[in-house]
PDB file of C-alpha atoms and ligand atoms in Angstrom:
ATOM      1  CA  MET A  29      -0.211   0.033   0.166  1.00 95.00           C
ATOM      2  CA  ARG A  30       1.326   3.489  -1.162  1.00 98.00           C
ATOM      3  CA  VAL A  31       0.243   6.134   1.735  1.00 98.00           C
ATOM      4  CA  SER A  32       1.061   9.809   1.773  1.00 98.00           C
ATOM      5  CA  ALA A  33       1.527  11.537   5.193  1.00 98.00           C
ATOM      6  CA  ILE A  34       0.363  15.018   5.883  1.00 98.00           C
ATOM      7  CA  ILE A  35       1.491  16.768   9.147  1.00 98.00           C
ATOM      8  CA  ALA A  36      -0.422  20.118   9.914  1.00 98.00           C
ATOM      9  CA  ALA A  37       2.172  22.250  11.171  1.00 98.00           C
ATOM     10  CA  ALA A  38       1.321  25.644  10.129  1.00 97.00           C
ATOM     11  CA  GLY A  39      -0.423  26.936  13.561  1.00 93.00           C
ATOM     12  CA  SER A  40       0.715  30.089  15.006  1.00 87.00           C
ATOM     13  CA  GLY A  41       0.365  28.626  18.823  1.00 82.00           C
ATOM     14  CA  THR A  42      -0.773  31.739  20.325  1.00 84.00           C
ATOM     15  CA  ARG A  43      -2.210  29.764  23.387  1.00 83.00           C
ATOM     16  CA  LEU A  44       1.176  28.494  24.189  1.00 87.00           C
ATOM     17  CA  GLY A  45       2.722  31.906  24.452  1.00 84.00           C
ATOM     18  CA  TYR A  46       6.205  31.861  22.518  1.00 87.00           C
ATOM     19  CA  ALA A  47       7.183  34.076  19.565  1.00 84.00           C
ATOM     20  CA  GLN A  48       7.923  30.795  17.598  1.00 88.00           C
ATOM     21  CA  PRO A  49       5.205  29.388  15.810  1.00 94.00           C
ATOM     22  CA  LYS A  50       4.272  26.067  18.062  1.00 95.00           C
ATOM     23  CA  ALA A  51       5.544  23.051  15.783  1.00 97.00           C
ATOM     24  CA  PHE A  52       8.938  24.970  16.064  1.00 97.00           C
ATOM     25  CA  VAL A  53       8.904  25.057  19.976  1.00 96.00           C
ATOM     26  CA  GLU A  54      11.679  22.860  21.252  1.00 95.00           C
ATOM     27  CA  LEU A  55      11.283  19.765  23.197  1.00 95.00           C
ATOM     28  CA  GLY A  56      14.805  18.203  24.219  1.00 92.00           C
ATOM     29  CA  ASN A  57      16.400  20.747  21.598  1.00 93.00           C
ATOM     30  CA  LEU A  58      14.517  19.409  19.112  1.00 97.00           C
ATOM     31  CA  PRO A  59      11.626  21.285  17.378  1.00 97.00           C
ATOM     32  CA  LEU A  60       8.188  19.527  18.043  1.00 97.00           C
ATOM     33  CA  LEU A  61       7.906  19.187  14.350  1.00 98.00           C
ATOM     34  CA  TYR A  62      10.895  16.717  14.470  1.00 98.00           C
ATOM     35  CA  TYR A  63       8.728  14.146  16.658  1.00 98.00           C
ATOM     36  CA  SER A  64       6.204  13.274  14.296  1.00 98.00           C
ATOM     37  CA  MET A  65       8.902  13.421  11.124  1.00 98.00           C
ATOM     38  CA  ARG A  66      11.012  10.870  13.592  1.00 98.00           C
ATOM     39  CA  THR A  67       7.994   8.580  14.083  1.00 98.00           C
ATOM     40  CA  LEU A  68       6.690   8.393  10.134  1.00 98.00           C
ATOM     41  CA  ARG A  69      10.211   7.516   9.561  1.00 97.00           C
ATOM     42  CA  GLY A  70       9.105   4.141  10.763  1.00 94.00           C
ATOM     43  CA  VAL A  71       5.924   3.560   9.146  1.00 97.00           C
ATOM     44  CA  ALA A  72       6.580   1.537   6.354  1.00 94.00           C
ATOM     45  CA  ASP A  73       4.061   2.417   3.845  1.00 97.00           C
ATOM     46  CA  VAL A  74       4.507   5.764   3.698  1.00 98.00           C
ATOM     47  CA  VAL A  75       6.021   7.122   0.521  1.00 98.00           C
ATOM     48  CA  GLU A  76       5.871  10.804   0.930  1.00 98.00           C
ATOM     49  CA  VAL A  77       5.563  13.561   3.861  1.00 98.00           C
ATOM     50  CA  ILE A  78       3.787  17.061   3.003  1.00 98.00           C
ATOM     51  CA  VAL A  79       4.231  19.416   5.691  1.00 98.00           C
ATOM     52  CA  THR A  80       2.015  22.808   5.888  1.00 98.00           C
ATOM     53  CA  LEU A  81       4.406  25.779   7.376  1.00 98.00           C
ATOM     54  CA  PRO A  82       4.020  29.010   8.786  1.00 96.00           C
ATOM     55  CA  PRO A  83       5.543  31.572   6.443  1.00 95.00           C
ATOM     56  CA  GLY A  84       9.485  31.472   6.005  1.00 95.00           C
ATOM     57  CA  LYS A  85       9.917  28.139   8.002  1.00 97.00           C
ATOM     58  CA  GLU A  86      10.879  25.704   5.178  1.00 98.00           C
ATOM     59  CA  ALA A  87      14.701  25.780   5.949  1.00 98.00           C
ATOM     60  CA  ASP A  88      13.919  24.825   9.283  1.00 97.00           C
ATOM     61  CA  ALA A  89      11.381  22.175   8.286  1.00 98.00           C
ATOM     62  CA  ARG A  90      14.014  20.818   6.178  1.00 98.00           C
ATOM     63  CA  LEU A  91      16.752  20.367   8.805  1.00 98.00           C
ATOM     64  CA  ALA A  92      14.267  18.796  11.111  1.00 98.00           C
ATOM     65  CA  ALA A  93      13.486  16.215   8.368  1.00 98.00           C
ATOM     66  CA  GLU A  94      17.385  15.864   7.931  1.00 98.00           C
ATOM     67  CA  ARG A  95      17.662  15.469  11.854  1.00 98.00           C
ATOM     68  CA  ALA A  96      14.698  12.709  12.058  1.00 98.00           C
ATOM     69  CA  GLY A  97      16.361  10.657   9.087  1.00 97.00           C
ATOM     70  CA  LEU A  98      12.985  10.895   7.261  1.00 97.00           C
ATOM     71  CA  ARG A  99      14.070   8.935   3.964  1.00 95.00           C
ATOM     72  CA  VAL A 100      11.048   9.513   1.691  1.00 98.00           C
ATOM     73  CA  PRO A 101      10.554  12.596  -0.289  1.00 98.00           C
ATOM     74  CA  LEU A 102       9.547  16.052   1.899  1.00 98.00           C
ATOM     75  CA  LYS A 103       7.191  18.430   0.444  1.00 98.00           C
ATOM     76  CA  LEU A 104       6.448  21.714   2.362  1.00 98.00           C
ATOM     77  CA  THR A 105       3.530  24.261   1.306  1.00 98.00           C
ATOM     78  CA  GLN A 106       2.535  27.565   3.556  1.00 97.00           C
ATOM     79  CA  GLY A 107      -0.578  26.916   5.516  1.00 96.00           C
ATOM     80  CA  GLY A 108      -4.067  28.770   5.426  1.00 95.00           C
ATOM     81  CA  ALA A 109      -5.959  30.717   7.731  1.00 93.00           C
ATOM     82  CA  GLU A 110      -7.986  27.604   9.090  1.00 94.00           C
ATOM     83  CA  ARG A 111      -6.546  24.258   9.580  1.00 95.00           C
ATOM     84  CA  GLN A 112      -8.991  22.881   7.140  1.00 95.00           C
ATOM     85  CA  ASP A 113      -7.412  25.385   4.585  1.00 96.00           C
ATOM     86  CA  SER A 114      -3.777  23.926   5.441  1.00 97.00           C
ATOM     87  CA  VAL A 115      -4.875  20.352   4.899  1.00 97.00           C
ATOM     88  CA  ARG A 116      -6.863  21.110   1.874  1.00 97.00           C
ATOM     89  CA  THR A 117      -3.605  22.593   0.297  1.00 97.00           C
ATOM     90  CA  ALA A 118      -1.191  19.854   1.423  1.00 98.00           C
ATOM     91  CA  LEU A 119      -3.676  17.075   0.059  1.00 98.00           C
ATOM     92  CA  ALA A 120      -3.274  18.757  -3.216  1.00 98.00           C
ATOM     93  CA  LEU A 121       0.418  18.001  -3.354  1.00 98.00           C
ATOM     94  CA  THR A 122      -0.170  14.489  -2.687  1.00 98.00           C
ATOM     95  CA  ASN A 123       0.770  11.708  -5.243  1.00 98.00           C
ATOM     96  CA  ALA A 124      -2.363  10.280  -7.248  1.00 97.00           C
ATOM     97  CA  GLY A 125      -0.695   6.813  -6.756  1.00 98.00           C
ATOM     98  CA  SER A 126      -1.588   7.042  -3.014  1.00 98.00           C
ATOM     99  CA  SER A 127      -4.303   4.988  -1.799  1.00 98.00           C
ATOM    100  CA  VAL A 128      -4.261   6.412   1.704  1.00 98.00           C
ATOM    101  CA  VAL A 129      -3.953   9.857   2.991  1.00 98.00           C
ATOM    102  CA  VAL A 130      -2.829  10.002   6.924  1.00 98.00           C
ATOM    103  CA  ILE A 131      -3.022  13.372   8.369  1.00 98.00           C
ATOM    104  CA  HIS A 132      -1.452  14.364  12.034  1.00 98.00           C
ATOM    105  CA  ASP A 133      -0.912  17.405  13.894  1.00 98.00           C
ATOM    106  CA  ALA A 134       2.688  18.555  14.696  1.00 98.00           C
ATOM    107  CA  ALA A 135       1.227  19.861  18.274  1.00 97.00           C
ATOM    108  CA  ARG A 136       0.845  15.993  19.216  1.00 98.00           C
ATOM    109  CA  PRO A 137       4.394  14.731  19.389  1.00 98.00           C
ATOM    110  CA  PHE A 138       3.860  11.497  21.195  1.00 98.00           C
ATOM    111  CA  ALA A 139       1.609   9.517  18.686  1.00 98.00           C
ATOM    112  CA  ALA A 140       3.360   6.067  18.378  1.00 98.00           C
ATOM    113  CA  ALA A 141       4.128   4.470  14.691  1.00 98.00           C
ATOM    114  CA  GLY A 142       1.955   1.628  15.808  1.00 98.00           C
ATOM    115  CA  LEU A 143      -0.995   4.111  16.241  1.00 98.00           C
ATOM    116  CA  PHE A 144      -0.275   5.281  12.594  1.00 98.00           C
ATOM    117  CA  ARG A 145      -0.050   1.825  11.128  1.00 98.00           C
ATOM    118  CA  ALA A 146      -3.483   0.839  13.165  1.00 98.00           C
ATOM    119  CA  CYS A 147      -4.996   4.047  11.651  1.00 98.00           C
ATOM    120  CA  ILE A 148      -3.634   3.030   7.674  1.00 98.00           C
ATOM    121  CA  GLU A 149      -4.743  -0.366   8.050  1.00 98.00           C
ATOM    122  CA  ALA A 150      -8.446   0.358   9.410  1.00 98.00           C
ATOM    123  CA  ALA A 151      -8.642   3.236   6.787  1.00 98.00           C
ATOM    124  CA  ALA A 152      -7.759   0.632   3.985  1.00 98.00           C
ATOM    125  CA  ARG A 153     -10.384  -1.942   5.418  1.00 96.00           C
ATOM    126  CA  SER A 154     -13.360   1.252   6.199  1.00 97.00           C
ATOM    127  CA  GLY A 155     -12.380   4.143   4.547  1.00 98.00           C
ATOM    128  CA  GLY A 156     -11.403   6.132   7.418  1.00 98.00           C
ATOM    129  CA  ALA A 157     -10.143   5.803  10.859  1.00 98.00           C
ATOM    130  CA  ILE A 158      -9.199   8.090  13.393  1.00 98.00           C
ATOM    131  CA  ALA A 159      -7.162   7.869  16.891  1.00 98.00           C
ATOM    132  CA  ALA A 160      -9.483   8.724  20.018  1.00 98.00           C
ATOM    133  CA  ILE A 161     -10.086   7.970  23.477  1.00 98.00           C
ATOM    134  CA  PRO A 162     -13.262   7.445  25.542  1.00 98.00           C
ATOM    135  CA  VAL A 163     -13.817  10.521  27.486  1.00 97.00           C
ATOM    136  CA  ALA A 164     -12.774  10.098  31.001  1.00 94.00           C
ATOM    137  CA  ASP A 165     -14.199  12.918  33.162  1.00 95.00           C
ATOM    138  CA  THR A 166     -17.640  13.637  34.022  1.00 96.00           C
ATOM    139  CA  LEU A 167     -19.000  16.495  31.356  1.00 97.00           C
ATOM    140  CA  LYS A 168     -21.003  19.547  32.651  1.00 97.00           C
ATOM    141  CA  LYS A 169     -22.535  22.233  30.588  1.00 97.00           C
ATOM    142  CA  SER A 170     -22.171  25.864  31.881  1.00 97.00           C
ATOM    143  CA  ALA A 171     -23.772  29.555  31.391  1.00 97.00           C
ATOM    144  CA  GLN A 172     -21.248  32.312  33.101  1.00 96.00           C
ATOM    145  CA  SER A 173     -19.514  29.346  34.999  1.00 96.00           C
ATOM    146  CA  ILE A 174     -22.951  27.912  36.229  1.00 98.00           C
ATOM    147  CA  ILE A 175     -23.494  24.080  35.604  1.00 98.00           C
ATOM    148  CA  THR A 176     -26.911  23.764  33.168  1.00 98.00           C
ATOM    149  CA  ALA A 177     -26.452  20.439  32.848  1.00 97.00           C
ATOM    150  CA  THR A 178     -24.523  17.028  33.136  1.00 97.00           C
ATOM    151  CA  VAL A 179     -24.020  15.467  29.658  1.00 96.00           C
ATOM    152  CA  ALA A 180     -23.799  11.676  29.669  1.00 94.00           C
ATOM    153  CA  ARG A 181     -20.469  10.377  28.693  1.00 95.00           C
ATOM    154  CA  GLU A 182     -21.175   6.961  27.239  1.00 94.00           C
ATOM    155  CA  GLY A 183     -20.118   6.575  23.909  1.00 95.00           C
ATOM    156  CA  LEU A 184     -18.281  10.056  23.481  1.00 97.00           C
ATOM    157  CA  TYR A 185     -14.815  10.099  22.496  1.00 98.00           C
ATOM    158  CA  ALA A 186     -12.037  12.687  22.346  1.00 98.00           C
ATOM    159  CA  ALA A 187     -10.795  12.729  18.897  1.00 98.00           C
ATOM    160  CA  GLN A 188      -6.823  12.768  18.176  1.00 98.00           C
ATOM    161  CA  THR A 189      -4.741  12.624  15.193  1.00 98.00           C
ATOM    162  CA  PRO A 190      -3.373  10.347  13.468  1.00 98.00           C
ATOM    163  CA  GLN A 191      -6.561  10.294  11.072  1.00 98.00           C
ATOM    164  CA  ALA A 192      -6.413   8.368   7.713  1.00 98.00           C
ATOM    165  CA  PHE A 193      -8.748   8.151   4.816  1.00 98.00           C
ATOM    166  CA  ILE A 194      -8.886   6.384   1.407  1.00 98.00           C
ATOM    167  CA  ARG A 195      -7.445   9.412  -0.768  1.00 98.00           C
ATOM    168  CA  ASP A 196     -10.625   9.698  -2.994  1.00 98.00           C
ATOM    169  CA  LEU A 197     -12.840   9.728   0.067  1.00 98.00           C
ATOM    170  CA  LEU A 198     -10.847  12.745   1.603  1.00 98.00           C
ATOM    171  CA  LEU A 199     -10.740  14.670  -1.591  1.00 98.00           C
ATOM    172  CA  ALA A 200     -14.578  14.419  -2.107  1.00 97.00           C
ATOM    173  CA  ALA A 201     -14.993  15.436   1.485  1.00 97.00           C
ATOM    174  CA  HIS A 202     -12.553  18.504   1.218  1.00 96.00           C
ATOM    175  CA  ALA A 203     -14.154  19.326  -2.020  1.00 95.00           C
ATOM    176  CA  CYS A 204     -17.627  19.734  -0.298  1.00 93.00           C
ATOM    177  CA  ALA A 205     -15.911  21.604   2.878  1.00 91.00           C
ATOM    178  CA  SER A 206     -17.558  24.816   3.782  1.00 87.00           C
ATOM    179  CA  GLN A 207     -15.414  28.126   4.704  1.00 84.00           C
ATOM    180  CA  ALA A 208     -18.698  29.364   6.758  1.00 85.00           C
ATOM    181  CA  ALA A 209     -18.265  26.058   9.238  1.00 88.00           C
ATOM    182  CA  PRO A 210     -14.513  25.192   9.185  1.00 88.00           C
ATOM    183  CA  ALA A 211     -14.320  21.662  10.935  1.00 94.00           C
ATOM    184  CA  THR A 212     -11.343  21.361  13.484  1.00 93.00           C
ATOM    185  CA  ASP A 213     -10.741  17.746  12.076  1.00 96.00           C
ATOM    186  CA  ASP A 214     -10.782  15.862   8.867  1.00 98.00           C
ATOM    187  CA  ALA A 215     -12.928  13.203   9.768  1.00 98.00           C
ATOM    188  CA  CYS A 216     -16.104  15.916  10.812  1.00 97.00           C
ATOM    189  CA  LEU A 217     -15.648  16.444   6.669  1.00 97.00           C
ATOM    190  CA  VAL A 218     -15.711  13.008   5.925  1.00 97.00           C
ATOM    191  CA  GLU A 219     -18.914  12.252   8.093  1.00 97.00           C
ATOM    192  CA  ARG A 220     -20.506  15.257   6.325  1.00 96.00           C
ATOM    193  CA  ILE A 221     -20.452  13.492   3.004  1.00 96.00           C
ATOM    194  CA  GLY A 222     -21.585  10.187   4.760  1.00 97.00           C
ATOM    195  CA  GLY A 223     -18.103   8.434   4.913  1.00 97.00           C
ATOM    196  CA  LYS A 224     -17.659   5.682   6.907  1.00 97.00           C
ATOM    197  CA  VAL A 225     -14.988   6.351   9.716  1.00 98.00           C
ATOM    198  CA  GLU A 226     -13.525   3.978  12.154  1.00 98.00           C
ATOM    199  CA  ILE A 227     -12.398   4.641  15.780  1.00 98.00           C
ATOM    200  CA  VAL A 228      -8.936   2.884  16.613  1.00 98.00           C
ATOM    201  CA  PRO A 229      -8.170   3.070  20.405  1.00 98.00           C
ATOM    202  CA  GLY A 230      -5.697   6.269  20.912  1.00 98.00           C
ATOM    203  CA  SER A 231      -3.700   7.119  23.904  1.00 97.00           C
ATOM    204  CA  THR A 232      -3.476   9.673  26.492  1.00 97.00           C
ATOM    205  CA  LEU A 233       0.311  10.153  25.781  1.00 97.00           C
ATOM    206  CA  ASN A 234      -0.911  11.488  22.655  1.00 98.00           C
ATOM    207  CA  PHE A 235      -1.994  14.752  23.979  1.00 98.00           C
ATOM    208  CA  LYS A 236      -2.084  17.936  22.045  1.00 97.00           C
ATOM    209  CA  ILE A 237       0.157  20.464  23.111  1.00 96.00           C
ATOM    210  CA  THR A 238      -2.009  23.742  23.700  1.00 94.00           C
ATOM    211  CA  THR A 239      -1.025  25.398  26.902  1.00 94.00           C
ATOM    212  CA  PRO A 240       2.429  26.346  28.709  1.00 94.00           C
ATOM    213  CA  GLU A 241       1.363  23.350  31.233  1.00 95.00           C
ATOM    214  CA  ASP A 242       1.036  20.774  28.397  1.00 96.00           C
ATOM    215  CA  LEU A 243       4.531  21.682  27.390  1.00 96.00           C
ATOM    216  CA  LEU A 244       6.064  21.419  30.640  1.00 96.00           C
ATOM    217  CA  VAL A 245       4.965  17.710  30.489  1.00 97.00           C
ATOM    218  CA  ALA A 246       5.877  17.192  26.772  1.00 97.00           C
ATOM    219  CA  ARG A 247       9.189  18.115  28.054  1.00 96.00           C
ATOM    220  CA  ALA A 248       9.355  15.852  30.896  1.00 96.00           C
ATOM    221  CA  LEU A 249       8.503  13.053  28.483  1.00 96.00           C
ATOM    222  CA  ALA A 250      10.550  13.667  25.814  1.00 95.00           C
ATOM    223  CA  ALA A 251      13.397  13.257  28.288  1.00 94.00           C
ATOM    224  CA  SER A 252      12.287   9.745  28.845  1.00 92.00           C
ATOM    225  CA  ASP A 253      14.247   7.254  26.825  1.00 89.00           C
ATOM    226  CA  GLN A 254      11.588   4.895  27.565  1.00 91.00           C
ATOM    227  CA  ILE A 255       8.779   7.019  26.129  1.00 92.00           C
ATOM    228  CA  LEU A 256      10.450   7.887  23.047  1.00 92.00           C
ATOM    229  CA  SER A 257      11.307   4.130  22.221  1.00 91.00           C
ATOM    230  CA  GLY A 258       7.789   3.329  22.771  1.00 92.00           C
ATOM    231  CA  ILE A 259       6.709   6.085  20.260  1.00 93.00           C
ATOM    232  CA  PHE A 260       9.688   6.060  17.469  1.00 92.00           C
ATOM    233  CA  ASP A 261       9.453   2.106  16.984  1.00 84.00           C
TER     234      ASP A 261
HETATM  235  O1  C5P B 312      -4.729  25.230  16.850  1.00 79.50           O
HETATM  236  P1  C5P B 312      -4.666  23.725  16.774  1.00 79.50           P
HETATM  237  O2  C5P B 312      -3.530  23.088  18.173  1.00 79.50           O
HETATM  238  O3  C5P B 312      -6.056  22.978  17.262  1.00 79.50           O
HETATM  239  O4  C5P B 312      -4.190  22.959  15.331  1.00 79.50           O
HETATM  240  C1  C5P B 312      -3.672  21.777  15.197  1.00 79.50           C
HETATM  241  C2  C5P B 312      -2.625  21.474  14.185  1.00 79.50           C
HETATM  242  O5  C5P B 312      -3.004  22.100  13.036  1.00 79.50           O
HETATM  243  C3  C5P B 312      -1.467  22.214  14.702  1.00 79.50           C
HETATM  244  O6  C5P B 312      -0.078  21.249  14.649  1.00 79.50           O
HETATM  245  C4  C5P B 312      -1.196  23.374  13.942  1.00 79.50           C
HETATM  246  O7  C5P B 312       0.535  23.768  13.435  1.00 79.50           O
HETATM  247  C5  C5P B 312      -1.784  23.183  12.631  1.00 79.50           C
HETATM  248  N1  C5P B 312      -2.479  24.169  11.701  1.00 79.50           N
HETATM  249  C6  C5P B 312      -2.284  23.963  10.491  1.00 79.50           C
HETATM  250  N2  C5P B 312      -2.815  25.061   9.878  1.00 79.50           N
HETATM  251  C7  C5P B 312      -3.623  26.103  10.213  1.00 79.50           C
HETATM  252  C8  C5P B 312      -3.861  25.867  11.835  1.00 79.50           C
HETATM  253  C9  C5P B 312      -3.508  24.839  12.684  1.00 79.50           C
HETATM  254  O8  C5P B 312      -1.684  23.607   9.981  1.00 79.50           O
HETATM  255  N3  C5P B 312      -4.219  27.356  10.024  1.00 79.50           N
END
């Protein structure tokens, strides 16, 4: 199977409070983007990697790929206003010979290579597949900090990336995407056109770095060889 991988790395990361765009904030002297590239190196079916970038970050992205030992062709493109725009631009650059496209957020440095493989295999079988974890907390709705309802968590999942899809299905989903209601993930676009999307068990380690506290935790994890070998292999 031939798989194109897209890494979404064009976000500004303003909530993190750094001048650097989020994908280039460092964990253990390596940019966040490096970790996804290093993991994709171990996913055999991946034949190319396309990265969406903030302006002026091409040289830094090439250096990260070199340090990650990425052996497949690397394509770089500037991201759009929303994540959905960035992915659409990257998708247009994927090789038509790929049957599956897997998309991952650079903001999740600890997605294991095995999770990528599981999503790719499930997508080839079902059309689409995403990593997700069951919601563990009790969910509350509120208005002005006062609880208005408790939401049953049964059957609710927190969606992660990687997300993998048959390439033609993902192209059709993005062709129908609306600027008025941008989707925060690709599965949502595929669901809107009636595509089947499977859930693959994700991991709490595969959290998205959003706040300064997330970065503190990520830096501690990146210092552990045990964590890194579990992710890269
Ligand atoms: O902002 P958020 O953390 O939800 O973004 C998820 C991922 O999408 C990040 O890795 C970010 O770099 C990427 N992104 C993008 N283009 C945008 C916005 C976000 O590639 N316009």
